[in-house]
mmCIF file of C-alpha atoms and ligand atoms in Angstrom:
data_model
loop_
_atom_site.group_PDB
_atom_site.id
_atom_site.type_symbol
_atom_site.label_atom_id
_atom_site.label_comp_id
_atom_site.label_asym_id
_atom_site.label_seq_id
_atom_site.Cartn_x
_atom_site.Cartn_y
_atom_site.Cartn_z
ATOM 1 C CA MET A 1 3.962 -10.386 45.759
ATOM 2 C CA ILE A 2 6.196 -13.062 43.643
ATOM 3 C CA CYS A 3 4.984 -11.220 40.301
ATOM 4 C CA SER A 4 5.680 -7.445 41.858
ATOM 5 C CA CYS A 5 9.407 -8.926 42.372
ATOM 6 C CA ILE A 6 10.046 -9.963 39.016
ATOM 7 C CA THR A 7 8.683 -6.755 37.672
ATOM 8 C CA SER A 8 11.082 -4.856 39.761
ATOM 9 C CA THR A 9 14.033 -7.095 39.224
ATOM 10 C CA LYS A 10 13.251 -6.688 35.179
ATOM 11 C CA ASN A 11 12.824 -3.020 35.736
ATOM 12 C CA GLU A 12 16.202 -2.270 37.205
ATOM 13 C CA GLU A 13 17.914 -4.942 34.439
ATOM 14 C CA MET A 14 15.951 -2.293 32.161
ATOM 15 C CA SER A 15 16.938 0.564 33.514
ATOM 16 C CA GLN A 16 20.899 -0.312 34.007
ATOM 17 C CA ILE A 17 20.552 -0.795 30.136
ATOM 18 C CA VAL A 18 18.496 1.908 29.035
ATOM 19 C CA ASN A 19 20.833 4.556 31.190
ATOM 20 C CA LYS A 20 24.007 2.532 29.768
ATOM 21 C CA GLY A 21 22.653 3.196 26.160
ATOM 22 C CA LEU A 22 22.142 7.099 26.469
ATOM 23 C CA GLU A 23 25.363 7.500 28.691
ATOM 24 C CA ARG A 24 27.511 6.117 25.503
ATOM 25 C CA ALA A 25 24.857 8.195 23.271
ATOM 26 C CA VAL A 26 25.795 11.202 24.995
ATOM 27 C CA VAL A 27 29.695 10.500 24.853
ATOM 28 C CA GLN A 28 29.796 9.501 21.326
ATOM 29 C CA SER A 29 26.963 12.658 20.229
ATOM 30 C CA LYS A 30 29.676 15.140 21.885
ATOM 31 C CA TYR A 31 32.496 13.608 20.039
ATOM 32 C CA MET A 32 30.545 13.761 16.931
ATOM 33 C CA ALA A 33 29.590 16.959 17.244
ATOM 34 C CA GLU A 34 32.970 18.313 18.239
ATOM 35 C CA SER A 35 34.476 16.774 15.193
ATOM 36 C CA LEU A 36 32.326 18.676 12.740
ATOM 37 C CA TRP A 37 31.888 21.838 14.693
ATOM 38 C CA ASN A 38 33.914 24.136 12.068
ATOM 39 C CA GLU A 39 32.124 22.588 8.686
ATOM 40 C CA LYS A 40 29.000 24.073 9.259
ATOM 41 C CA ASP A 41 27.513 22.552 6.404
ATOM 42 C CA LYS A 42 28.242 19.208 6.907
ATOM 43 C CA LEU A 43 25.764 16.266 9.152
ATOM 44 C CA PRO A 44 27.247 12.731 10.252
ATOM 45 C CA ARG A 45 26.375 9.994 7.839
ATOM 46 C CA THR A 46 28.084 6.837 7.874
ATOM 47 C CA ILE A 47 31.511 4.899 7.429
ATOM 48 C CA GLY A 48 32.407 4.449 3.926
ATOM 49 C CA LYS A 49 34.071 1.197 2.425
ATOM 50 C CA ASP A 50 37.504 2.686 2.839
ATOM 51 C CA GLY A 51 36.658 2.966 6.516
ATOM 52 C CA LYS A 52 36.593 6.601 6.780
ATOM 53 C CA PHE A 53 33.856 9.012 7.562
ATOM 54 C CA VAL A 54 31.138 10.095 5.715
ATOM 55 C CA THR A 55 29.236 13.246 5.941
ATOM 56 C CA SER A 56 26.104 15.138 4.051
ATOM 57 C CA THR A 57 25.026 18.048 3.197
ATOM 58 C CA SER A 58 21.450 19.036 4.406
ATOM 59 C CA ARG A 59 20.239 17.817 1.080
ATOM 60 C CA TRP A 60 20.579 13.777 1.955
ATOM 61 C CA TRP A 61 17.663 12.358 3.473
ATOM 62 C CA THR A 62 19.416 11.674 6.775
ATOM 63 C CA SER A 63 20.886 15.095 7.709
ATOM 64 C CA GLY A 64 17.745 15.642 10.683
ATOM 65 C CA PHE A 65 18.949 12.583 12.528
ATOM 66 C CA PHE A 66 21.901 13.754 14.292
ATOM 67 C CA PRO A 67 19.994 16.997 15.657
ATOM 68 C CA GLY A 68 17.711 15.126 16.393
ATOM 69 C CA VAL A 69 19.986 12.771 18.651
ATOM 70 C CA LEU A 70 20.997 15.993 20.128
ATOM 71 C CA TRP A 71 17.929 17.129 20.976
ATOM 72 C CA TYR A 72 16.947 13.945 22.478
ATOM 73 C CA LEU A 73 19.697 13.504 24.635
ATOM 74 C CA TYR A 74 19.345 17.254 25.720
ATOM 75 C CA GLU A 75 16.130 16.283 26.783
ATOM 76 C CA MET A 76 17.455 13.490 28.777
ATOM 77 C CA THR A 77 20.308 15.304 30.182
ATOM 78 C CA ALA A 78 19.609 19.283 30.280
ATOM 79 C CA ASP A 79 23.117 19.403 29.903
ATOM 80 C CA ASP A 80 23.369 23.159 28.033
ATOM 81 C CA SER A 81 25.960 22.101 25.847
ATOM 82 C CA LEU A 82 23.866 19.329 24.262
ATOM 83 C CA LYS A 83 21.424 22.269 23.769
ATOM 84 C CA LEU A 84 24.086 24.202 21.867
ATOM 85 C CA TYR A 85 25.098 21.519 19.744
ATOM 86 C CA ALA A 86 21.460 20.469 18.807
ATOM 87 C CA GLU A 87 20.637 24.395 17.637
ATOM 88 C CA ASP A 88 23.807 24.543 15.815
ATOM 89 C CA TYR A 89 23.096 21.379 13.961
ATOM 90 C CA THR A 90 19.684 22.056 13.419
ATOM 91 C CA TRP A 91 19.867 25.128 12.113
ATOM 92 C CA ARG A 92 22.253 23.456 9.087
ATOM 93 C CA VAL A 93 19.074 21.419 7.730
ATOM 94 C CA LYS A 94 16.947 25.134 7.619
ATOM 95 C CA ASP A 95 17.080 25.221 3.307
ATOM 96 C CA GLU A 96 15.147 21.976 3.384
ATOM 97 C CA GLN A 97 12.063 23.764 3.897
ATOM 98 C CA TYR A 98 11.630 25.204 0.467
ATOM 99 C CA THR A 99 12.401 21.151 -0.653
ATOM 100 C CA THR A 100 9.886 20.339 -3.211
ATOM 101 C CA ASP A 101 11.968 17.529 -5.513
ATOM 102 C CA ASN A 102 11.457 14.437 -2.896
ATOM 103 C CA HIS A 103 9.895 13.697 -0.268
ATOM 104 C CA ASP A 104 12.128 13.232 2.826
ATOM 105 C CA VAL A 105 11.207 17.017 4.171
ATOM 106 C CA GLY A 106 9.451 15.248 6.772
ATOM 107 C CA PHE A 107 12.702 13.206 8.079
ATOM 108 C CA MET A 108 14.638 16.082 7.632
ATOM 109 C CA LEU A 109 12.878 18.477 9.336
ATOM 110 C CA TYR A 110 10.759 16.950 11.690
ATOM 111 C CA CYS A 111 13.481 15.035 13.720
ATOM 112 C CA SER A 112 15.435 18.192 13.679
ATOM 113 C CA PHE A 113 13.355 21.346 13.838
ATOM 114 C CA GLY A 114 10.474 19.184 15.428
ATOM 115 C CA ASN A 115 12.248 18.260 18.029
ATOM 116 C CA GLY A 116 13.608 21.627 18.628
ATOM 117 C CA TYR A 117 10.488 23.274 18.658
ATOM 118 C CA ARG A 118 8.501 20.482 21.092
ATOM 119 C CA LEU A 119 11.568 21.510 23.470
ATOM 120 C CA THR A 120 12.045 24.972 23.133
ATOM 121 C CA GLY A 121 8.928 26.099 21.814
ATOM 122 C CA ASP A 122 11.172 28.770 19.315
ATOM 123 C CA GLU A 123 9.120 30.275 17.006
ATOM 124 C CA GLN A 124 11.478 30.584 14.292
ATOM 125 C CA TYR A 125 11.874 26.518 14.112
ATOM 126 C CA LYS A 126 7.474 26.720 13.946
ATOM 127 C CA LYS A 127 7.968 28.888 10.800
ATOM 128 C CA ILE A 128 10.182 26.385 9.466
ATOM 129 C CA LEU A 129 8.498 23.534 10.159
ATOM 130 C CA LEU A 130 5.158 25.185 8.494
ATOM 131 C CA GLN A 131 6.899 25.855 5.315
ATOM 132 C CA GLY A 132 8.186 22.205 5.087
ATOM 133 C CA ALA A 133 5.188 20.835 5.558
ATOM 134 C CA GLU A 134 4.101 23.328 2.737
ATOM 135 C CA SER A 135 6.766 22.416 0.276
ATOM 136 C CA LEU A 136 5.857 18.897 1.003
ATOM 137 C CA SER A 137 2.273 19.293 0.481
ATOM 138 C CA THR A 138 3.095 20.244 -3.077
ATOM 139 C CA ARG A 139 4.162 16.578 -4.056
ATOM 140 C CA PHE A 140 0.597 15.347 -3.479
ATOM 141 C CA ARG A 141 -1.719 14.035 -6.278
ATOM 142 C CA PRO A 142 -5.611 13.908 -5.409
ATOM 143 C CA THR A 143 -6.078 11.389 -8.477
ATOM 144 C CA VAL A 144 -3.423 8.880 -6.516
ATOM 145 C CA GLY A 145 -4.412 10.182 -3.125
ATOM 146 C CA CYS A 146 -0.707 9.843 -2.059
ATOM 147 C CA ILE A 147 2.340 12.002 -1.819
ATOM 148 C CA ARG A 148 5.385 11.023 -4.769
ATOM 149 C CA SER A 149 8.323 9.915 -3.069
ATOM 150 C CA TRP A 150 10.820 9.877 -5.559
ATOM 151 C CA ASP A 151 11.729 11.865 -9.241
ATOM 152 C CA TRP A 152 13.928 9.662 -10.221
ATOM 153 C CA ASN A 153 14.042 6.515 -12.283
ATOM 154 C CA LYS A 154 10.955 7.784 -14.035
ATOM 155 C CA LYS A 155 11.156 5.358 -17.004
ATOM 156 C CA VAL A 156 10.350 2.908 -14.757
ATOM 157 C CA TRP A 157 8.336 4.131 -12.139
ATOM 158 C CA GLU A 158 5.396 7.148 -13.054
ATOM 159 C CA TYR A 159 4.357 7.706 -9.631
ATOM 160 C CA PRO A 160 6.732 6.168 -7.309
ATOM 161 C CA VAL A 161 5.440 5.703 -3.457
ATOM 162 C CA ILE A 162 7.630 4.091 -1.218
ATOM 163 C CA ILE A 163 6.795 2.988 2.150
ATOM 164 C CA ASP A 164 9.348 5.069 3.897
ATOM 165 C CA ASN A 165 6.854 7.913 3.122
ATOM 166 C CA MET A 166 4.463 6.925 6.004
ATOM 167 C CA MET A 167 7.160 8.640 8.072
ATOM 168 C CA ASN A 168 6.983 11.877 6.457
ATOM 169 C CA LEU A 169 3.323 12.235 7.155
ATOM 170 C CA GLU A 170 4.572 13.294 11.027
ATOM 171 C CA LEU A 171 5.169 16.561 10.075
ATOM 172 C CA LEU A 172 1.742 17.240 8.201
ATOM 173 C CA ASP A 173 -0.111 16.123 11.042
ATOM 174 C CA TRP A 174 1.660 18.549 13.193
ATOM 175 C CA ALA A 175 1.373 21.281 10.689
ATOM 176 C CA SER A 176 -2.251 20.975 10.858
ATOM 177 C CA LYS A 177 -2.607 21.064 14.542
ATOM 178 C CA ASN A 178 0.114 23.957 14.393
ATOM 179 C CA SER A 179 -1.826 26.232 11.670
ATOM 180 C CA ASP A 180 -5.381 26.821 10.734
ATOM 181 C CA SER A 181 -5.483 24.442 7.501
ATOM 182 C CA THR A 182 -6.766 21.031 7.734
ATOM 183 C CA LYS A 183 -5.209 20.178 4.353
ATOM 184 C CA TYR A 184 -1.977 18.772 5.632
ATOM 185 C CA VAL A 185 -4.040 16.107 8.123
ATOM 186 C CA ASN A 186 -6.229 15.240 5.156
ATOM 187 C CA ILE A 187 -3.148 14.605 2.853
ATOM 188 C CA ALA A 188 -1.594 12.389 5.336
ATOM 189 C CA LYS A 189 -4.707 10.628 5.718
ATOM 190 C CA SER A 190 -5.210 10.226 2.390
ATOM 191 C CA HIS A 191 -1.643 8.886 1.830
ATOM 192 C CA ALA A 192 -2.215 6.537 4.890
ATOM 193 C CA ASP A 193 -5.354 5.007 3.379
ATOM 194 C CA VAL A 194 -4.358 4.430 -0.178
ATOM 195 C CA THR A 195 -0.898 3.008 1.001
ATOM 196 C CA MET A 196 -2.840 0.688 3.599
ATOM 197 C CA LYS A 197 -4.773 -0.394 0.534
ATOM 198 C CA TYR A 198 -2.290 -0.955 -2.131
ATOM 199 C CA HIS A 199 1.235 -1.573 -0.412
ATOM 200 C CA PHE A 200 0.074 -4.545 2.058
ATOM 201 C CA ARG A 201 -0.079 -8.147 1.334
ATOM 202 C CA PRO A 202 -2.427 -10.779 2.697
ATOM 203 C CA ASP A 203 0.258 -11.514 5.660
ATOM 204 C CA TYR A 204 0.671 -7.201 6.508
ATOM 205 C CA SER A 205 3.851 -7.361 4.990
ATOM 206 C CA CYS A 206 4.752 -4.817 2.460
ATOM 207 C CA TYR A 207 6.428 -4.007 -1.114
ATOM 208 C CA HIS A 208 9.031 -1.403 -0.874
ATOM 209 C CA VAL A 209 7.945 0.704 -4.057
ATOM 210 C CA VAL A 210 4.311 0.963 -5.417
ATOM 211 C CA SER A 211 4.220 3.090 -8.564
ATOM 212 C CA TYR A 212 0.710 4.616 -9.469
ATOM 213 C CA ASP A 213 -0.293 5.746 -12.988
ATOM 214 C CA THR A 214 -1.369 9.140 -12.808
ATOM 215 C CA ILE A 215 -4.447 9.042 -15.078
ATOM 216 C CA SER A 216 -6.091 6.306 -13.416
ATOM 217 C CA GLY A 217 -4.823 6.111 -10.109
ATOM 218 C CA GLN A 218 -4.036 2.907 -9.724
ATOM 219 C CA PRO A 219 -1.135 0.874 -8.839
ATOM 220 C CA GLU A 220 0.539 -0.299 -11.635
ATOM 221 C CA LYS A 221 4.041 -1.823 -10.281
ATOM 222 C CA LYS A 222 4.769 -3.313 -6.976
ATOM 223 C CA ASN A 223 8.691 -3.155 -6.928
ATOM 224 C CA THR A 224 11.408 -3.028 -4.464
ATOM 225 C CA CYS A 225 14.510 -1.095 -4.367
ATOM 226 C CA GLN A 226 16.491 -1.653 -1.402
ATOM 227 C CA GLY A 227 14.823 -5.408 -0.579
ATOM 228 C CA TYR A 228 16.145 -8.789 -1.779
ATOM 229 C CA ALA A 229 13.529 -9.110 -4.260
ATOM 230 C CA HIS A 230 9.846 -7.202 -5.353
ATOM 231 C CA LYS A 231 7.977 -10.177 -3.338
ATOM 232 C CA SER A 232 10.207 -10.234 -0.002
ATOM 233 C CA SER A 233 10.302 -8.210 2.995
ATOM 234 C CA TRP A 234 12.667 -5.771 3.552
ATOM 235 C CA ALA A 235 13.000 -5.552 7.184
ATOM 236 C CA ARG A 236 13.401 -1.528 7.718
ATOM 237 C CA GLY A 237 10.177 -1.326 5.083
ATOM 238 C CA GLN A 238 8.662 -3.328 7.691
ATOM 239 C CA GLY A 239 9.933 -1.021 10.017
ATOM 240 C CA TRP A 240 8.415 2.164 8.304
ATOM 241 C CA ALA A 241 4.990 0.692 8.513
ATOM 242 C CA LEU A 242 4.964 -0.459 11.873
ATOM 243 C CA TYR A 243 6.036 2.669 12.873
ATOM 244 C CA GLY A 244 4.057 4.910 10.484
ATOM 245 C CA TYR A 245 0.581 3.355 11.093
ATOM 246 C CA THR A 246 1.567 3.656 14.930
ATOM 247 C CA MET A 247 2.316 7.312 14.616
ATOM 248 C CA MET A 248 -0.924 7.616 12.653
ATOM 249 C CA TYR A 249 -3.092 6.305 15.612
ATOM 250 C CA ARG A 250 -1.572 8.581 17.971
ATOM 251 C CA GLU A 251 -2.121 11.799 15.790
ATOM 252 C CA THR A 252 -5.697 10.813 14.592
ATOM 253 C CA LYS A 253 -7.243 8.600 17.100
ATOM 254 C CA GLU A 254 -8.229 6.746 14.168
ATOM 255 C CA LEU A 255 -8.642 2.829 14.707
ATOM 256 C CA LYS A 256 -8.159 1.517 11.140
ATOM 257 C CA TYR A 257 -4.589 2.932 11.594
ATOM 258 C CA LEU A 258 -4.095 1.285 15.509
ATOM 259 C CA GLU A 259 -5.550 -2.289 14.009
ATOM 260 C CA HIS A 260 -3.443 -1.930 10.749
ATOM 261 C CA ALA A 261 -0.208 -1.122 13.027
ATOM 262 C CA LYS A 262 -1.089 -4.429 15.309
ATOM 263 C CA LYS A 263 -1.609 -6.324 12.172
ATOM 264 C CA VAL A 264 1.979 -5.640 10.798
ATOM 265 C CA ALA A 265 3.520 -5.798 14.387
ATOM 266 C CA GLN A 266 2.481 -9.022 14.241
ATOM 267 C CA PHE A 267 4.157 -10.122 10.914
ATOM 268 C CA ILE A 268 7.033 -8.896 12.491
ATOM 269 C CA ILE A 269 7.459 -10.201 15.674
ATOM 270 C CA ASN A 270 5.892 -13.814 15.180
ATOM 271 C CA HIS A 271 8.106 -14.124 12.084
ATOM 272 C CA PRO A 272 9.795 -17.609 11.865
ATOM 273 C CA ARG A 273 13.008 -15.557 10.549
ATOM 274 C CA LEU A 274 13.050 -12.987 13.287
ATOM 275 C CA PRO A 275 15.895 -14.037 14.943
ATOM 276 C CA GLU A 276 16.244 -14.538 18.870
ATOM 277 C CA ASP A 277 17.737 -11.486 19.937
ATOM 278 C CA LYS A 278 15.186 -9.634 17.441
ATOM 279 C CA ILE A 279 17.717 -7.880 15.392
ATOM 280 C CA PRO A 280 16.413 -8.534 11.875
ATOM 281 C CA TYR A 281 18.186 -9.364 9.024
ATOM 282 C CA TRP A 282 18.264 -6.991 6.438
ATOM 283 C CA ASP A 283 15.492 -8.557 4.633
ATOM 284 C CA PHE A 284 12.865 -11.406 5.776
ATOM 285 C CA ASP A 285 13.611 -13.019 2.979
ATOM 286 C CA ALA A 286 16.978 -13.053 2.453
ATOM 287 C CA PRO A 287 18.257 -16.158 0.259
ATOM 288 C CA ASN A 288 21.040 -17.413 3.208
ATOM 289 C CA ILE A 289 19.706 -16.811 6.093
ATOM 290 C CA PRO A 290 20.985 -17.486 9.166
ATOM 291 C CA ASN A 291 24.599 -16.282 6.853
ATOM 292 C CA GLU A 292 22.951 -12.755 6.001
ATOM 293 C CA LEU A 293 23.458 -9.356 7.763
ATOM 294 C CA ARG A 294 21.689 -7.633 10.262
ATOM 295 C CA ASP A 295 20.159 -4.352 10.171
ATOM 296 C CA ALA A 296 20.554 -2.388 13.150
ATOM 297 C CA SER A 297 18.873 0.345 11.885
ATOM 298 C CA ALA A 298 15.233 -1.919 11.194
ATOM 299 C CA GLY A 299 15.770 -3.075 14.973
ATOM 300 C CA ALA A 300 15.875 0.567 16.434
ATOM 301 C CA ILE A 301 13.032 1.459 14.331
ATOM 302 C CA ILE A 302 10.812 -1.367 15.363
ATOM 303 C CA ALA A 303 12.127 -1.273 19.020
ATOM 304 C CA SER A 304 10.607 2.505 19.038
ATOM 305 C CA ALA A 305 7.821 1.536 17.602
ATOM 306 C CA LEU A 306 6.715 -1.516 19.663
ATOM 307 C CA ILE A 307 7.369 0.816 22.788
ATOM 308 C CA GLU A 308 4.695 2.904 21.792
ATOM 309 C CA LEU A 309 2.221 0.278 20.285
ATOM 310 C CA SER A 310 2.620 -1.365 23.492
ATOM 311 C CA GLN A 311 0.991 1.890 25.245
ATOM 312 C CA TYR A 312 -2.364 1.900 22.924
ATOM 313 C CA THR A 313 -2.843 -2.222 23.155
ATOM 314 C CA GLU A 314 -3.912 -4.368 25.843
ATOM 315 C CA GLY A 315 -2.958 -7.717 27.688
ATOM 316 C CA ASP A 316 -0.939 -10.506 26.306
ATOM 317 C CA PHE A 317 -0.485 -8.597 22.470
ATOM 318 C CA SER A 318 0.819 -5.192 24.505
ATOM 319 C CA ARG A 319 3.164 -7.362 26.914
ATOM 320 C CA GLN A 320 4.521 -9.414 23.459
ATOM 321 C CA CYS A 321 5.290 -6.103 21.795
ATOM 322 C CA LEU A 322 7.321 -4.627 24.944
ATOM 323 C CA SER A 323 9.108 -7.905 25.806
ATOM 324 C CA VAL A 324 10.262 -7.825 22.014
ATOM 325 C CA ALA A 325 11.163 -4.123 22.180
ATOM 326 C CA GLU A 326 12.725 -5.039 25.502
ATOM 327 C CA ILE A 327 15.126 -7.826 23.684
ATOM 328 C CA GLN A 328 16.035 -5.513 20.744
ATOM 329 C CA LEU A 329 17.474 -2.878 23.232
ATOM 330 C CA LYS A 330 19.191 -5.134 25.230
ATOM 331 C CA THR A 331 20.706 -6.294 21.696
ATOM 332 C CA LEU A 332 21.057 -3.133 20.721
ATOM 333 C CA SER A 333 22.850 -1.834 23.885
ATOM 334 C CA SER A 334 25.465 -5.259 24.003
ATOM 335 C CA PRO A 335 28.954 -4.679 22.601
ATOM 336 C CA GLU A 336 28.252 -6.415 19.233
ATOM 337 C CA TYR A 337 26.479 -3.451 18.348
ATOM 338 C CA LEU A 338 27.451 -0.390 20.825
ATOM 339 C CA ALA A 339 30.212 1.033 19.818
ATOM 340 C CA GLU A 340 32.609 1.494 22.691
ATOM 341 C CA PRO A 341 33.448 5.372 23.093
ATOM 342 C CA GLY A 342 35.880 7.083 20.218
ATOM 343 C CA THR A 343 35.295 4.393 18.001
ATOM 344 C CA ASN A 344 33.081 3.645 15.015
ATOM 345 C CA CYS A 345 33.614 7.330 13.740
ATOM 346 C CA ASN A 346 31.577 8.311 16.833
ATOM 347 C CA PHE A 347 28.306 6.701 15.674
ATOM 348 C CA ILE A 348 26.299 5.315 18.470
ATOM 349 C CA LEU A 349 25.465 2.069 16.493
ATOM 350 C CA LYS A 350 27.154 -0.836 14.391
ATOM 351 C CA HIS A 351 26.000 -3.121 12.027
ATOM 352 C CA SER A 352 23.490 -1.492 9.983
ATOM 353 C CA VAL A 353 22.346 -1.677 5.939
ATOM 354 C CA GLY A 354 21.454 0.833 3.588
ATOM 355 C CA ASN A 355 20.986 -0.637 0.394
ATOM 356 C CA PHE A 356 22.301 -4.167 0.089
ATOM 357 C CA PRO A 357 21.038 -4.541 -3.721
ATOM 358 C CA GLY A 358 22.853 -1.565 -4.421
ATOM 359 C CA ASN A 359 26.047 -2.280 -2.098
ATOM 360 C CA GLY A 360 25.735 0.718 -0.428
ATOM 361 C CA GLU A 361 26.267 1.049 3.289
ATOM 362 C CA VAL A 362 26.260 -2.057 3.971
ATOM 363 C CA ASP A 363 27.351 -3.420 7.665
ATOM 364 C CA VAL A 364 28.043 0.149 8.637
ATOM 365 C CA PRO A 365 26.749 2.548 11.441
ATOM 366 C CA LEU A 366 23.705 4.835 9.870
ATOM 367 C CA THR A 367 22.692 8.171 11.357
ATOM 368 C CA TYR A 368 19.126 6.799 11.324
ATOM 369 C CA ALA A 369 20.107 3.857 13.459
ATOM 370 C CA ASP A 370 21.281 6.148 16.168
ATOM 371 C CA TYR A 371 17.988 8.134 16.160
ATOM 372 C CA TYR A 372 15.617 5.663 16.899
ATOM 373 C CA TYR A 373 17.938 3.758 19.292
ATOM 374 C CA VAL A 374 17.968 6.845 21.191
ATOM 375 C CA GLU A 375 14.351 7.642 20.637
ATOM 376 C CA ALA A 376 13.523 4.039 21.657
ATOM 377 C CA LEU A 377 15.482 4.432 25.143
ATOM 378 C CA VAL A 378 13.672 7.619 25.736
ATOM 379 C CA ARG A 379 10.485 6.153 25.191
ATOM 380 C CA TYR A 380 11.359 3.031 27.191
ATOM 381 C CA LYS A 381 12.434 5.270 30.462
ATOM 382 C CA ARG A 382 9.670 7.861 29.841
ATOM 383 C CA ASP A 383 6.519 5.636 29.353
ATOM 384 C CA ILE A 384 7.622 2.223 30.661
ATOM 385 C CA LEU A 385 10.017 2.719 33.338
ATOM 386 C CA LYS A 386 8.107 6.249 34.152
ATOM 387 C CA GLU A 387 11.749 7.384 35.400
ATOM 388 C CA LYS A 388 11.793 11.625 35.519
ATOM 389 C CA ILE A 389 13.685 12.804 33.088
HETATM 390 N N1 LIG B 401 14.276 6.464 3.456
HETATM 391 C C1 LIG B 401 15.254 5.212 2.592
HETATM 392 C C2 LIG B 401 15.872 4.123 3.670
HETATM 393 O O1 LIG B 401 15.056 3.728 4.487
HETATM 394 O O2 LIG B 401 16.948 3.580 3.467
#
């Protein structure tokens, strides 16, 4: 009896937090969608050093996130104006189906057209997603067993694979389930297996960039790009790893991916420098902790992944995953992180860090922080509170 009272009080509190976050997300996203309505090649990105709104074309890796936010909010509200915005912003990303010069096709298309197809079953969306998976698959090299992430900095990295790339595999898993070709899922599994072997350290933290020798297929450099140091644990990278392996387990049901996701989760949630409010510093090894910036985007990605992982696990571990995610959602939904309506250039969250060493997008809103925050709210409402959506 006592136990169920505690659970229902906690559920009520979480329900209020989740609903407040979603309501705020709707208000901000409608303002945002209106603000770029007449500029059909633009998508929201961040706020610049001068305090001004920064947009991108579809070419930038974050182009699919705002359409994805709109789809999730349409799913939550059945509000037709959100559907109209979601469709319009999704089409803005369509040219990326032919992108073969970087690995971000999965982020760009799966968050936008992927959510659109899931909710509408529109055959045009399916065609674009399948073309996108084909484009992405051209970046796979069997000798290495991975998709090549970047084409820049070739003098330093012969064949760079970044941990972020785990996120693009969801499009490939989807493509095999929605076509008659197993090629895509086989590439995804190979990429996940090789990354598991070479990106991780004995404590299950991971490097950001591993560059491979294309003749031997062996890793030759283990570096960072956006983290504090080669050997440090860049917070968002740990988030991509956690989310990526949890997703690979969902899509393939192969236990090795679940076991790996659990180890990565343990590294994150038991880390002595994860603050009490559970929003990580931008790097777990940043030199001046506690006087370092937090990264809301890492907090949101980890929250979304932990909610999902808690559903595939049991007992204390599952409860611990959920409890960390709950604290993260509470923190992100507090005034410190959640923007007041009409402020923050209409982004939902404040205080993310894009590229600290490059002095790019530091302590600003980022469209992907918004996406994973909204996704985490949706997952919590649907899977934990079991509220009708
Ligand atoms: N995929 C780039 C980043 O996480 O910043």
